[in-house]
Coordinates of C-alpha atoms and ligand atoms in Angstrom, one line a residue:
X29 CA 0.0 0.0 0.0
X30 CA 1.4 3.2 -0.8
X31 CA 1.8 6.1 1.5
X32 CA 0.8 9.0 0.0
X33 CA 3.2 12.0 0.2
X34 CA 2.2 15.3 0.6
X35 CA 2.0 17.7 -2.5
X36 CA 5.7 19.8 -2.2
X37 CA 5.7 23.4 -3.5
X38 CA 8.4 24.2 -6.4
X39 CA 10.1 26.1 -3.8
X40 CA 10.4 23.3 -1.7
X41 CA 11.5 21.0 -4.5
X42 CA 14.4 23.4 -5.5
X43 CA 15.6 23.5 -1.7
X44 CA 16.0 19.7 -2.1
X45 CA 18.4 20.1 -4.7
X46 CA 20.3 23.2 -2.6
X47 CA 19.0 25.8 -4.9
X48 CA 18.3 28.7 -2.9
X49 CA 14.9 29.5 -4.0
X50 CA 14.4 33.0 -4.9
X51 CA 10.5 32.8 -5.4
X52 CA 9.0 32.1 -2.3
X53 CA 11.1 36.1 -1.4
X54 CA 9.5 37.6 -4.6
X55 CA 6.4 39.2 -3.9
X56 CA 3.4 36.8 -5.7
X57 CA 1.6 38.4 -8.4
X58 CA -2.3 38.4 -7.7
X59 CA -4.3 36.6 -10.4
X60 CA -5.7 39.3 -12.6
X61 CA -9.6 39.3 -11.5
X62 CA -11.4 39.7 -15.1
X63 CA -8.8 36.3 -16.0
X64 CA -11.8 34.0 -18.3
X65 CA -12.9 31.0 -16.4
X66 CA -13.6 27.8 -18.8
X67 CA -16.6 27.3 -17.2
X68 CA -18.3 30.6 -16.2
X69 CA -20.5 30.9 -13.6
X70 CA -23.7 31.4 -15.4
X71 CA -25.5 35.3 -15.5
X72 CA -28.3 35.6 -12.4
X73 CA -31.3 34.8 -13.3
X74 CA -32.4 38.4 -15.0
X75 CA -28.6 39.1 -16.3
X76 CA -26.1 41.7 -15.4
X77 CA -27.8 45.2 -15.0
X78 CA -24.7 46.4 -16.5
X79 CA -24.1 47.7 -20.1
X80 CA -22.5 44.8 -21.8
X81 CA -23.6 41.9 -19.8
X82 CA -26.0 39.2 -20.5
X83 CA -27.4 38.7 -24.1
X84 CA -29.5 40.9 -26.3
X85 CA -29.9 39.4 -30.0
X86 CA -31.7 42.6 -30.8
X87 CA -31.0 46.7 -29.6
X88 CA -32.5 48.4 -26.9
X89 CA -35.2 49.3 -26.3
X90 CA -36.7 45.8 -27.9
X91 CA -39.0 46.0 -31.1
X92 CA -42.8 44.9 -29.6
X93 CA -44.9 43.1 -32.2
X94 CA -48.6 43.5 -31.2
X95 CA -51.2 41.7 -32.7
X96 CA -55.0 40.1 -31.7
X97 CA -55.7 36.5 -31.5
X98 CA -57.2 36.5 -34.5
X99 CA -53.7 37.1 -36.3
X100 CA -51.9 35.3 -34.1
X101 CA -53.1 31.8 -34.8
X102 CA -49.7 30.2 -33.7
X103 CA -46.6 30.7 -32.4
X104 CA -44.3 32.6 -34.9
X105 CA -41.0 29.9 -35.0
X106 CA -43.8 26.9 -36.2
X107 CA -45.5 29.5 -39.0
X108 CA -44.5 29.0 -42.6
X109 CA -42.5 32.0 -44.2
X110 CA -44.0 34.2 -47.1
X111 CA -43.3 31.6 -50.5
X112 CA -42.3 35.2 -52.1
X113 CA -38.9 35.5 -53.2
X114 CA -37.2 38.2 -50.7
X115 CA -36.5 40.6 -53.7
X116 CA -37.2 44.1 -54.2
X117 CA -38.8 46.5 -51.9
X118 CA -39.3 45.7 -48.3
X119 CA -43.0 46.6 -48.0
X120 CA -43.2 45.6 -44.7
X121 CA -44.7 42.5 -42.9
X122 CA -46.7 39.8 -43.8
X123 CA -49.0 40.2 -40.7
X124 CA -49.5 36.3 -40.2
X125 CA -46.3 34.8 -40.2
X126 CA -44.4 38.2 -39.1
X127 CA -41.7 37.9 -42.3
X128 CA -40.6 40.2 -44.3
X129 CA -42.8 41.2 -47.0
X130 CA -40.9 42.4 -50.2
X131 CA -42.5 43.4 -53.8
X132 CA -40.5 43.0 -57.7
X133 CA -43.4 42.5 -59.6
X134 CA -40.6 42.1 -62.8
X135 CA -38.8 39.8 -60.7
X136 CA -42.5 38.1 -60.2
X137 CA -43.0 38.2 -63.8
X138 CA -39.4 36.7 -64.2
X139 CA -40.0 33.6 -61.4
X140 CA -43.3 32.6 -63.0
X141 CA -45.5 34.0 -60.1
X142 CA -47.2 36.2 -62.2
X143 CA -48.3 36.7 -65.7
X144 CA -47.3 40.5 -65.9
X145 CA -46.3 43.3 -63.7
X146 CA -49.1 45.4 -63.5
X147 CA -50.9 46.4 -60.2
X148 CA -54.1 47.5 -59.1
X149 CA -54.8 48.9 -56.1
X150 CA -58.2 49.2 -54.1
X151 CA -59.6 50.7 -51.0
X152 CA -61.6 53.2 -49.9
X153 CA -60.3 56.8 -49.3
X154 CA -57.5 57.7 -46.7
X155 CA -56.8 53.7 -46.1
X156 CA -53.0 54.5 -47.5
X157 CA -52.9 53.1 -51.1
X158 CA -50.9 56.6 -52.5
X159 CA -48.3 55.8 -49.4
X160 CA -47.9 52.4 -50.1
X161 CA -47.4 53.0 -54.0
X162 CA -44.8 56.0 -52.8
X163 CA -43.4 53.4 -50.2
X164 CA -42.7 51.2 -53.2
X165 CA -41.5 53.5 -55.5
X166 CA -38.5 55.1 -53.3
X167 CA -37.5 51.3 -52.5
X168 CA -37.5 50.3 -56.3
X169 CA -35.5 52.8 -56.9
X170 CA -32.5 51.1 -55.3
X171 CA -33.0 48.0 -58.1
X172 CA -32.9 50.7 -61.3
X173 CA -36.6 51.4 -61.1
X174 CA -37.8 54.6 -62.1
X175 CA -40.8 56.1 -62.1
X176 CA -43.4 58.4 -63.6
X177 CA -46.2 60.3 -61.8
X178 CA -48.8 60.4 -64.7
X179 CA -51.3 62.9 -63.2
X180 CA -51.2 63.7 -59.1
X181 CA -54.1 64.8 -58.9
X182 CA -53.5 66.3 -55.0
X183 CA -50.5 67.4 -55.4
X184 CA -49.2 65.0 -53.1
X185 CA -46.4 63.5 -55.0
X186 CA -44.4 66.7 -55.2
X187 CA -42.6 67.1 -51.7
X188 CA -41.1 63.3 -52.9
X189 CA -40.1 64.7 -56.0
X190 CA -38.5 67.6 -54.9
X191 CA -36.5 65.6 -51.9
X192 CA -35.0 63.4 -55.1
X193 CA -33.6 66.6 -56.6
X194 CA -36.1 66.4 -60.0
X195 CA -39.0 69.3 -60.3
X196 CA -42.3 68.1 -61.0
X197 CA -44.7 69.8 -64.0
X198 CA -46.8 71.6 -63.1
X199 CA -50.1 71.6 -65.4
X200 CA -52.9 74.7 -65.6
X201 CA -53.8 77.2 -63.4
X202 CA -51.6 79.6 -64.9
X203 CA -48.5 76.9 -65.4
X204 CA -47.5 77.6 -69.7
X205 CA -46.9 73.9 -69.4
X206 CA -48.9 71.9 -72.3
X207 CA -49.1 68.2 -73.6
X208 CA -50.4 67.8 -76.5
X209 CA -52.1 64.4 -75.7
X210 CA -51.5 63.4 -79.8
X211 CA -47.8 64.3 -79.5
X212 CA -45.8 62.2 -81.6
X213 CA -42.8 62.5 -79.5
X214 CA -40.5 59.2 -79.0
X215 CA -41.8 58.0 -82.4
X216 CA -40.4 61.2 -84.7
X217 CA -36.9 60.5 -83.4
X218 CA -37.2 56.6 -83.9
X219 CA -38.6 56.9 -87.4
X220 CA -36.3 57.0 -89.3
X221 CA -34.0 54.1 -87.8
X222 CA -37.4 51.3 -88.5
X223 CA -37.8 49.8 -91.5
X224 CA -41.1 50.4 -93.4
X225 CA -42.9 47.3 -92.2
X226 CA -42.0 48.4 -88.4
X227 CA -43.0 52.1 -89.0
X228 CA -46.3 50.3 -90.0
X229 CA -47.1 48.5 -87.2
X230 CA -46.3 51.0 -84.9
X231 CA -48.1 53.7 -86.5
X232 CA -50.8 51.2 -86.5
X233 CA -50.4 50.9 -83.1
X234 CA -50.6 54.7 -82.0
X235 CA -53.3 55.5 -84.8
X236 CA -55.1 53.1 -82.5
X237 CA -54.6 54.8 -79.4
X238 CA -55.6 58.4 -80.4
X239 CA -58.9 56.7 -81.9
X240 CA -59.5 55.5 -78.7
X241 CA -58.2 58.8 -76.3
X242 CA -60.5 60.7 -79.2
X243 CA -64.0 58.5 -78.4
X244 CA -62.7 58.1 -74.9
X245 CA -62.9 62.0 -74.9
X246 CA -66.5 62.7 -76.8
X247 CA -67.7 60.5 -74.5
X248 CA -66.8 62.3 -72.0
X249 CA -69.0 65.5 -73.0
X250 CA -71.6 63.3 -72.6
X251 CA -71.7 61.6 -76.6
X252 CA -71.2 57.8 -77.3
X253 CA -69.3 58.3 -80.5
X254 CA -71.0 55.5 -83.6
X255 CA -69.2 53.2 -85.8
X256 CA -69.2 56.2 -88.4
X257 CA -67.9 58.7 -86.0
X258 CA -64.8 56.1 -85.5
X259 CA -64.0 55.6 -89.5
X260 CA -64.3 59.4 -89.3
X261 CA -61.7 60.1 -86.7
X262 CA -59.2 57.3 -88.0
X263 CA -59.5 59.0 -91.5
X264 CA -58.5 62.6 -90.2
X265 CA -55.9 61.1 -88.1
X266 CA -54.2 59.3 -91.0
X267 CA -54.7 61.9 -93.5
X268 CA -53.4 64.9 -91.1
X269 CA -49.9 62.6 -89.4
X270 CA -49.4 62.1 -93.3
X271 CA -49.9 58.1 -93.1
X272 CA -52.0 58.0 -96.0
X273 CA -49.7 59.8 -98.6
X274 CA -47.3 57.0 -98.0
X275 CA -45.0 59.8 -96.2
X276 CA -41.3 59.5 -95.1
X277 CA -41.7 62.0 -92.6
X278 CA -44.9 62.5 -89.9
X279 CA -46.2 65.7 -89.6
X280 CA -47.3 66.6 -85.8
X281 CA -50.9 67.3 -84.9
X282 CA -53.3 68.2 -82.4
X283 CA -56.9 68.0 -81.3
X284 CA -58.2 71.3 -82.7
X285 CA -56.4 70.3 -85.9
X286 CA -58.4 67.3 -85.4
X287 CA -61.7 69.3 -84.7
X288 CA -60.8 72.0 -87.5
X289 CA -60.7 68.9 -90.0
X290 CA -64.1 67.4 -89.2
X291 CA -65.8 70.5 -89.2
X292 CA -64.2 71.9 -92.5
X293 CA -64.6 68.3 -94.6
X294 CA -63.0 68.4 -97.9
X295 CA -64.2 66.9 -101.2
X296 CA -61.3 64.3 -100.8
X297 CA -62.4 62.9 -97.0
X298 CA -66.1 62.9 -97.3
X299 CA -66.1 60.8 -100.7
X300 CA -63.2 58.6 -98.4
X301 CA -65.9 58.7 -95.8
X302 CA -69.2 57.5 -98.3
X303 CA -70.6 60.4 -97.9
X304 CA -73.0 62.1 -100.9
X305 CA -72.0 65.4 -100.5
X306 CA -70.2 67.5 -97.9
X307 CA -73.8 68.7 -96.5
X308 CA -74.1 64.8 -95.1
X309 CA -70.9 64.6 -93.9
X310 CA -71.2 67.6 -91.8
X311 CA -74.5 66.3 -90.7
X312 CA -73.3 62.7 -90.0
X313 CA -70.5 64.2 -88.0
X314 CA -71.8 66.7 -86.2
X315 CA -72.2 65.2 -83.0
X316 CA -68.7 64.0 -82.4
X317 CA -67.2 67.3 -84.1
X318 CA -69.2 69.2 -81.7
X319 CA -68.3 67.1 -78.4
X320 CA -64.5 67.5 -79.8
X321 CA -64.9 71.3 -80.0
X322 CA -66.7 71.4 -76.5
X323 CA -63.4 70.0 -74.9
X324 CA -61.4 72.3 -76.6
X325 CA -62.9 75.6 -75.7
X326 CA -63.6 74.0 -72.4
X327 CA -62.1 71.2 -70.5
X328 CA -58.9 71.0 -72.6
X329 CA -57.8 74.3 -73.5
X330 CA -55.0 75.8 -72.1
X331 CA -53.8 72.2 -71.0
X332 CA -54.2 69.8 -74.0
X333 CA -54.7 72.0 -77.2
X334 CA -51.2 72.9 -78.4
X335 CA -48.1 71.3 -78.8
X336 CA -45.9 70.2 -76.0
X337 CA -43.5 72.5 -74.6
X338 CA -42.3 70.9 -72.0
X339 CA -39.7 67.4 -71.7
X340 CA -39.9 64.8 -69.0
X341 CA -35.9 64.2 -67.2
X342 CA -36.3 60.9 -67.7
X343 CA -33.1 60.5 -65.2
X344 CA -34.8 61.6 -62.9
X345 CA -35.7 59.0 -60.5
X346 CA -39.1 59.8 -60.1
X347 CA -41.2 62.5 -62.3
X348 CA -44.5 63.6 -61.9
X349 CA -47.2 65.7 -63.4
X350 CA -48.6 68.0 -60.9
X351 CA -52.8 68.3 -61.8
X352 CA -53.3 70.1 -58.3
X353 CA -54.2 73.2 -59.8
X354 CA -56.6 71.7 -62.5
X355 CA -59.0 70.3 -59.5
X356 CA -60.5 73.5 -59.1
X357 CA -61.5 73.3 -62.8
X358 CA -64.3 69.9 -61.5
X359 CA -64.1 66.4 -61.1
X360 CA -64.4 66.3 -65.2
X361 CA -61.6 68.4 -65.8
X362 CA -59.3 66.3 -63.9
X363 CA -60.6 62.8 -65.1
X364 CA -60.3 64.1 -68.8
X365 CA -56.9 65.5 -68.1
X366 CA -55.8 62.4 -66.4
X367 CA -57.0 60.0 -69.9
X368 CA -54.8 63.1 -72.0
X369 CA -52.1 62.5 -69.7
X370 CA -52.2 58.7 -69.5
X371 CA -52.5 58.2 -73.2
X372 CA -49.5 60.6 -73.7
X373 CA -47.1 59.1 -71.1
X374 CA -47.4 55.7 -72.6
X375 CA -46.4 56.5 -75.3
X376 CA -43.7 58.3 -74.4
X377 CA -42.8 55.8 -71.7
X378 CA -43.1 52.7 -74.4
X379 CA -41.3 54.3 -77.3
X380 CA -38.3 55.4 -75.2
X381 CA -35.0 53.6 -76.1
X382 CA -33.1 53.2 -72.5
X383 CA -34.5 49.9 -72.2
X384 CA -34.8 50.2 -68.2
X385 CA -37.9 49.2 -66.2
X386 CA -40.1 52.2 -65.3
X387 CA -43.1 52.3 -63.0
X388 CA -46.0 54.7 -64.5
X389 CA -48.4 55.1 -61.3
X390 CA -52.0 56.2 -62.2
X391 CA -53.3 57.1 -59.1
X392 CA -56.7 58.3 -58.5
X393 CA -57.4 56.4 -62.0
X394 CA -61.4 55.5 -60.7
X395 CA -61.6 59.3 -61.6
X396 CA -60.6 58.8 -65.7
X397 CA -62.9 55.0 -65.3
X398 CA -65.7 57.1 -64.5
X399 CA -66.0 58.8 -68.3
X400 CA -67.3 55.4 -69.2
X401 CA -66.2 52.2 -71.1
X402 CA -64.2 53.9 -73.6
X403 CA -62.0 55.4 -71.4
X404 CA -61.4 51.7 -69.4
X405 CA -60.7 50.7 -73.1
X406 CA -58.2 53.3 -73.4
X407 CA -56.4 52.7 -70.6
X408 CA -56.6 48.7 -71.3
X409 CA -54.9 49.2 -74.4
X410 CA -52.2 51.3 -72.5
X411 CA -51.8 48.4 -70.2
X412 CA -51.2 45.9 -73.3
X413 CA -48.1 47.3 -73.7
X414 CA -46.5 46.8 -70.3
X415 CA -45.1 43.6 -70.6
X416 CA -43.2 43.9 -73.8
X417 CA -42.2 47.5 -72.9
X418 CA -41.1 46.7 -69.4
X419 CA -43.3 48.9 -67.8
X420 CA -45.0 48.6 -64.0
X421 CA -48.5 50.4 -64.1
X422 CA -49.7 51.0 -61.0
X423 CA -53.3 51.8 -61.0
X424 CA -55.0 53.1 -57.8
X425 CA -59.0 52.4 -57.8
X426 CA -61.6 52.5 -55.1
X427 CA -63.3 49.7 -55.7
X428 CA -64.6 47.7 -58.1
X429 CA -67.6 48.8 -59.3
X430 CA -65.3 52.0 -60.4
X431 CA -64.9 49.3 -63.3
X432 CA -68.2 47.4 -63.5
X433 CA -70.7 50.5 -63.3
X434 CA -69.6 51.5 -66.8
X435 CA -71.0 47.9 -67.2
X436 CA -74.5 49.2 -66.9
X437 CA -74.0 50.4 -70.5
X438 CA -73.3 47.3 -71.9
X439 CA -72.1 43.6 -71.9
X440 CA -68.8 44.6 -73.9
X441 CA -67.9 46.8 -71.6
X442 CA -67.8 44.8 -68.5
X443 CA -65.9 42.6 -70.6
X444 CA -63.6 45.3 -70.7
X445 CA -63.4 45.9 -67.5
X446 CA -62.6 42.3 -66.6
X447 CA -60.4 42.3 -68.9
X448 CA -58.5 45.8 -67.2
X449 CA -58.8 43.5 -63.6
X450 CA -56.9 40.4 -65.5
X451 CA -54.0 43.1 -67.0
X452 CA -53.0 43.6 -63.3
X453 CA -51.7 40.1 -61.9
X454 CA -51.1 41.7 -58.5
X455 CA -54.5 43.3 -56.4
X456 CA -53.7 45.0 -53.2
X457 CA -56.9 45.4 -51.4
X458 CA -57.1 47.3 -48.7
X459 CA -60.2 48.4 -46.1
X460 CA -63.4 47.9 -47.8
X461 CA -67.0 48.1 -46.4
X462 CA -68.6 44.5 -46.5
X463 CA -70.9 44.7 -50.0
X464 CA -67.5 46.1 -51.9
X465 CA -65.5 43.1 -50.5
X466 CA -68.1 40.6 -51.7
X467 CA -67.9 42.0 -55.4
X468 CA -64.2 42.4 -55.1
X469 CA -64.1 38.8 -53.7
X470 CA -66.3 37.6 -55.9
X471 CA -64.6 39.0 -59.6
X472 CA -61.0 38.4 -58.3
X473 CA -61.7 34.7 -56.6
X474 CA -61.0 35.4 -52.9
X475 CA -61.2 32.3 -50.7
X476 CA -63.2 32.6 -47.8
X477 CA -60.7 33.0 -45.2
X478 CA -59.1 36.2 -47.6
X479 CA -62.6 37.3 -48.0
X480 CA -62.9 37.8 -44.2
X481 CA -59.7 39.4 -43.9
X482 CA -60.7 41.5 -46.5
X483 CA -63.6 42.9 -43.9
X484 CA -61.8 42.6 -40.6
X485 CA -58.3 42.1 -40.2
X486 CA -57.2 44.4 -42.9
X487 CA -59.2 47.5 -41.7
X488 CA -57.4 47.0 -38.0
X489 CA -54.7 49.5 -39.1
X490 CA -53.3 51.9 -42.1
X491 CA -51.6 50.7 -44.4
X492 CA -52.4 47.1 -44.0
X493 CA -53.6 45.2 -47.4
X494 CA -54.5 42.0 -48.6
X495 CA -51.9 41.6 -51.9
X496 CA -53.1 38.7 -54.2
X497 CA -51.4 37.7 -57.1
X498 CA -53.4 36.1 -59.5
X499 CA -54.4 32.6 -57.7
X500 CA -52.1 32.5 -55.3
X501 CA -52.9 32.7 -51.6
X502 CA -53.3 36.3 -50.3
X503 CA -50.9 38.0 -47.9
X504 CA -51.8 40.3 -45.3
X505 CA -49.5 42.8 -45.2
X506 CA -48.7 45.6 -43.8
X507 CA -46.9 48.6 -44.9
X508 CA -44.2 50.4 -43.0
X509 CA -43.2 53.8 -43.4
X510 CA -39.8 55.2 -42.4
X511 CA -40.3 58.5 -40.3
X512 CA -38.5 60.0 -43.8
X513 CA -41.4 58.6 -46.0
X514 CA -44.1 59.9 -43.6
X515 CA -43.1 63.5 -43.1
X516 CA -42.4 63.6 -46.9
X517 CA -46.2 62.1 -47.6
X518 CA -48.2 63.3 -45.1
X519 CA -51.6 63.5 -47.0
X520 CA -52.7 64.6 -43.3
X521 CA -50.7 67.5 -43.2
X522 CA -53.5 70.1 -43.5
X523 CA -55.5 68.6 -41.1
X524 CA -53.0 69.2 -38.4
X525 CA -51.8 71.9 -36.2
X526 CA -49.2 74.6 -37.6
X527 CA -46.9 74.4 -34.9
X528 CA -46.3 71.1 -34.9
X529 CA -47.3 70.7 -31.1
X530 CA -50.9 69.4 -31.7
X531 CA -52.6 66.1 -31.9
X532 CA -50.7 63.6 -34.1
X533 CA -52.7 60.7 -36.2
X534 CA -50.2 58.2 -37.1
X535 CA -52.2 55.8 -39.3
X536 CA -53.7 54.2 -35.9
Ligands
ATP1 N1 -48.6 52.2 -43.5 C1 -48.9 53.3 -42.9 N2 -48.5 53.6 -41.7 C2 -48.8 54.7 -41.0 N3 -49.5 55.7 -41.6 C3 -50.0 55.5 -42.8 C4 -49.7 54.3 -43.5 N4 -50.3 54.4 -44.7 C5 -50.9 55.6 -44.8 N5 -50.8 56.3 -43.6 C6 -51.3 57.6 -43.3 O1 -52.6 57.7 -43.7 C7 -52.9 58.8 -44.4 C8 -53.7 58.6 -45.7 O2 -52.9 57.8 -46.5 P1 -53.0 57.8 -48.1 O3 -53.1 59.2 -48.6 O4 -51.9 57.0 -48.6 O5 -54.4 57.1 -48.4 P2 -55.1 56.9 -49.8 O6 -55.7 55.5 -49.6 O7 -54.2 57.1 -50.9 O8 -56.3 57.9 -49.7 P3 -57.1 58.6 -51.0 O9 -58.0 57.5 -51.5 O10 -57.9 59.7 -50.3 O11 -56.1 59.1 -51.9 C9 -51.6 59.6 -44.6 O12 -51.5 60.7 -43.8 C10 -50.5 58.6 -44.2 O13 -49.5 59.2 -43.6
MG2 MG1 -54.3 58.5 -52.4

């Protein structure tokens, strides 16, 4: 059995072998206190109430996510995650799972989620459609996406505008700003690089257009122009852009020259036209010739009568045209200038050559629906386009009967309108009173649980939307704006207190 022998210092050991030890005299240094144990005491119970100590994942003061029982029908680790690709703007959150919610409606296009990149947004007034489509617009921008303001109706796009360095136009009340809503533009420079079979098609293709901005506009003093009234307005329209004389060159026109045409026939267009004699052509025509003249002695003039003077940066990141001051002209005034406008940014946005992705936002576009069926066939053959021309439209509507009461005048024109709903793949629907959300869930295909959202949990705060793409499931999403983005679109702003000290609404 062996004895154990007691432990010896190194000092002792070293006297052993006569060595006179020197470190048992040298003062011993103290073990520095902060020296890391292996195995750390663990942190009391609530951690160190020191800076520093314990474990934070996230910065004080801690982000609180509230939400009712309704939304929260589990806990958030054992949810599924949004099946969206996390590209392009952060919107916000998808309310149900608590993930990121991000928007690319080209990357959409791109990934097969959707058939084309168009949106359409619905609610009712104040529920924060313009702020979301501002919201998306400033985050597209850092993916190359630029964007144009076609008509802002309140004037609420121009403090963004203005904090991106570009000036927005500003149209009537005094502005010498025009558009000439036939203008040529992109397509005088391009002509001459097309061959002749492309410089027929895509005359074709604007001929069209005006035809329709034309009829969209007698309709809207009130005339439904007739079959003959059509053949009329595409014969002045060829014979004045110098299509019919087989031309190398287009000459520029405008509506009066339009009106002054029809109204002064000559021999050569009313034998084009089948007429007898002149005295039945100016009869035959009168209606539409009159409605034409109407607009430009009223609604249009000093707006949409002469030829464009002024010339969209289109560098600039986003560009508007400012109607603010046309609103005091009447609701009719501002839905006709919004169809001049939207029919003469598409074509400039389609025919221009730098081949990057714009968004053109129409918002407030239930106004220009509410001229009738022609003018939701204008704008669906503005929305064709999109996909080829890499263009986002964003529409902003109320609801949908903005598009289905022009059905009262007809089957075809529902059609139409069914057919505008199915050129937007992606419907962001926000607050809605109950009979809206049955029509909305009943032409876009809701599923019973979206439909409910749709009533309840989408009205609990601003902001908050129900986005469907096509068939996919819905998200419930909510939008969230930087401080930055709410000071700069504060559609509130008059309603509050100059000083600043008063009440504050914050979308709550
Ligand atoms: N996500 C949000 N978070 C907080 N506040 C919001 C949000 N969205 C909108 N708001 C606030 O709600 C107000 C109205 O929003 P907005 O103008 O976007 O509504 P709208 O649906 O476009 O209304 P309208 O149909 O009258 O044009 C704004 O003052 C805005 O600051
Ligand atoms: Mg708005």
């Amino acid at each position: 059995m062996s004895r154990r022998v007691p432990e010896r210092g190194a000092a002792e050991l070293l006297e052993t072998f006569g060595v006179v030890p020197q470190i048992g005299t040298r003062q011993r240094t103290p073990e520095p206190k902060t020296r890391e144990r292996i195995n750390r005491a663990a942190a009391p119970r609530r951690g160190y109430a020191r800076p520093g100590y314990g474990w934070s994942p996230a910065a004080a003061p801690l982000p609180v996510y509230q939400a009712s029982t309704r939304e929260i029908g589990g806990l958030f680790p054992l949810l599924a995650a949004s099946p969206l690709p996390a590209v392009g703007a952060r919107i916000g959150y998808d309310v149900l799972s608590g993930g990121a919610f991000y928007c690319h409606p080209v990357e959409w296009v791109l990934r097969g989620y959707a058939t084309n990149p168009n949106i359409a947004l619905f609610g009712e007034p104040g529920r924060g459609k313009s702020s979301t489509v501002v919201a998306m617009i400033l985050r597209l921008l850092n993916f190359g996406v630029r964007t144009l303001i076609s008509g802002d109706v309140k004037g609420e796009y121009t403090p963004v505008v203005k904090a991106l360095g570009a000036t927005p136009i500003v149209l009537g009340g005094g502005s010498s700003a025009r558009v000439n809503a036939l203008d040529l533009g992109p397509l005088t420079a391009r002509w001459d690089s097309w061959s002749a079979a492309r410089q027929r098609t895509e005359l074709e293709g604007v001929l069209g257009r005006w035809g329709q901005l034309l009829a969209a506009l007698a309709e809207s003093q009130g005339y439904s122009p007739t079959v003959t009234d059509e053949a009329a307005i595409a014969a002045v329209l060829r014979r004045l852009v110098g299509a019919t004389a087989g031309a190398t060159r287009l000459s520029p026109i405008t509506i009066p020259d339009v009106h002054r045409e029809l109204a002064d026939p000559d021999e050569e267009l009313w034998r084009e036209l089948r007429f007898a004699d002149r005295r039945e052509c100016l009869d035959q025509l009168r209606s539409i010739t009159d409605a034409l003249g109407n607009l430009i002695s009223g609604t249009l003039s000093g707006l949409f009568d002469a030829p464009t003077n002024i010339k969209l940066d289109w560098n600039a990141p986003v560009q508007s045209m400012d109607l603010s001051r046309v609103r005091s002209r009447g609701d009719r005034v501002v839905a006709v200038s919004l169809t001049c406008l939207g029919a003469w940014s598409s074509l400039a946005t389609d025919l221009r050559s730098d081949g990057q992705i714009r968004c053109v936002v129409r918002d407030e576009s239930w106004r220009q629906l509410r001229l009738g069926p022609r003018a939701v066939a204008a704008i669906d053959a503005e929305l064709r386009l999109s996909r080829l021309e890499q263009i986002i439209q964003i529409l902003v509507l109320h609801k949908l009967s903005d598009l289905l009461s022009v059905g009262a005048m007809g089957s075809q024109a529902v059609a139409i309108a069914k057919d505008l709903i199915a050129l937007c793949s992606t419907r962001v629907l926000f607050g809605q009173s109950t009979h809206v959300a049955d029509e909305l869930a009943a032409a876009l295909g809701l599923t019973r649980p979206e439909l409910q959202r749709l009533v309840g949990a989408v009205n609990e705060r601003r902001g908050r939307a129900l986005w469907k793409t096509e068939n996919h499931p819905a998200h419930l999403v909510q939008t969230v704006l930087s401080s930055f983005e709410r000071r700069l679109f504060d559609t509130n702003a008059q309603l509050r207190p100059r000083s600043g000290h008063g009440r504050q609404h914050h979308g709550r």
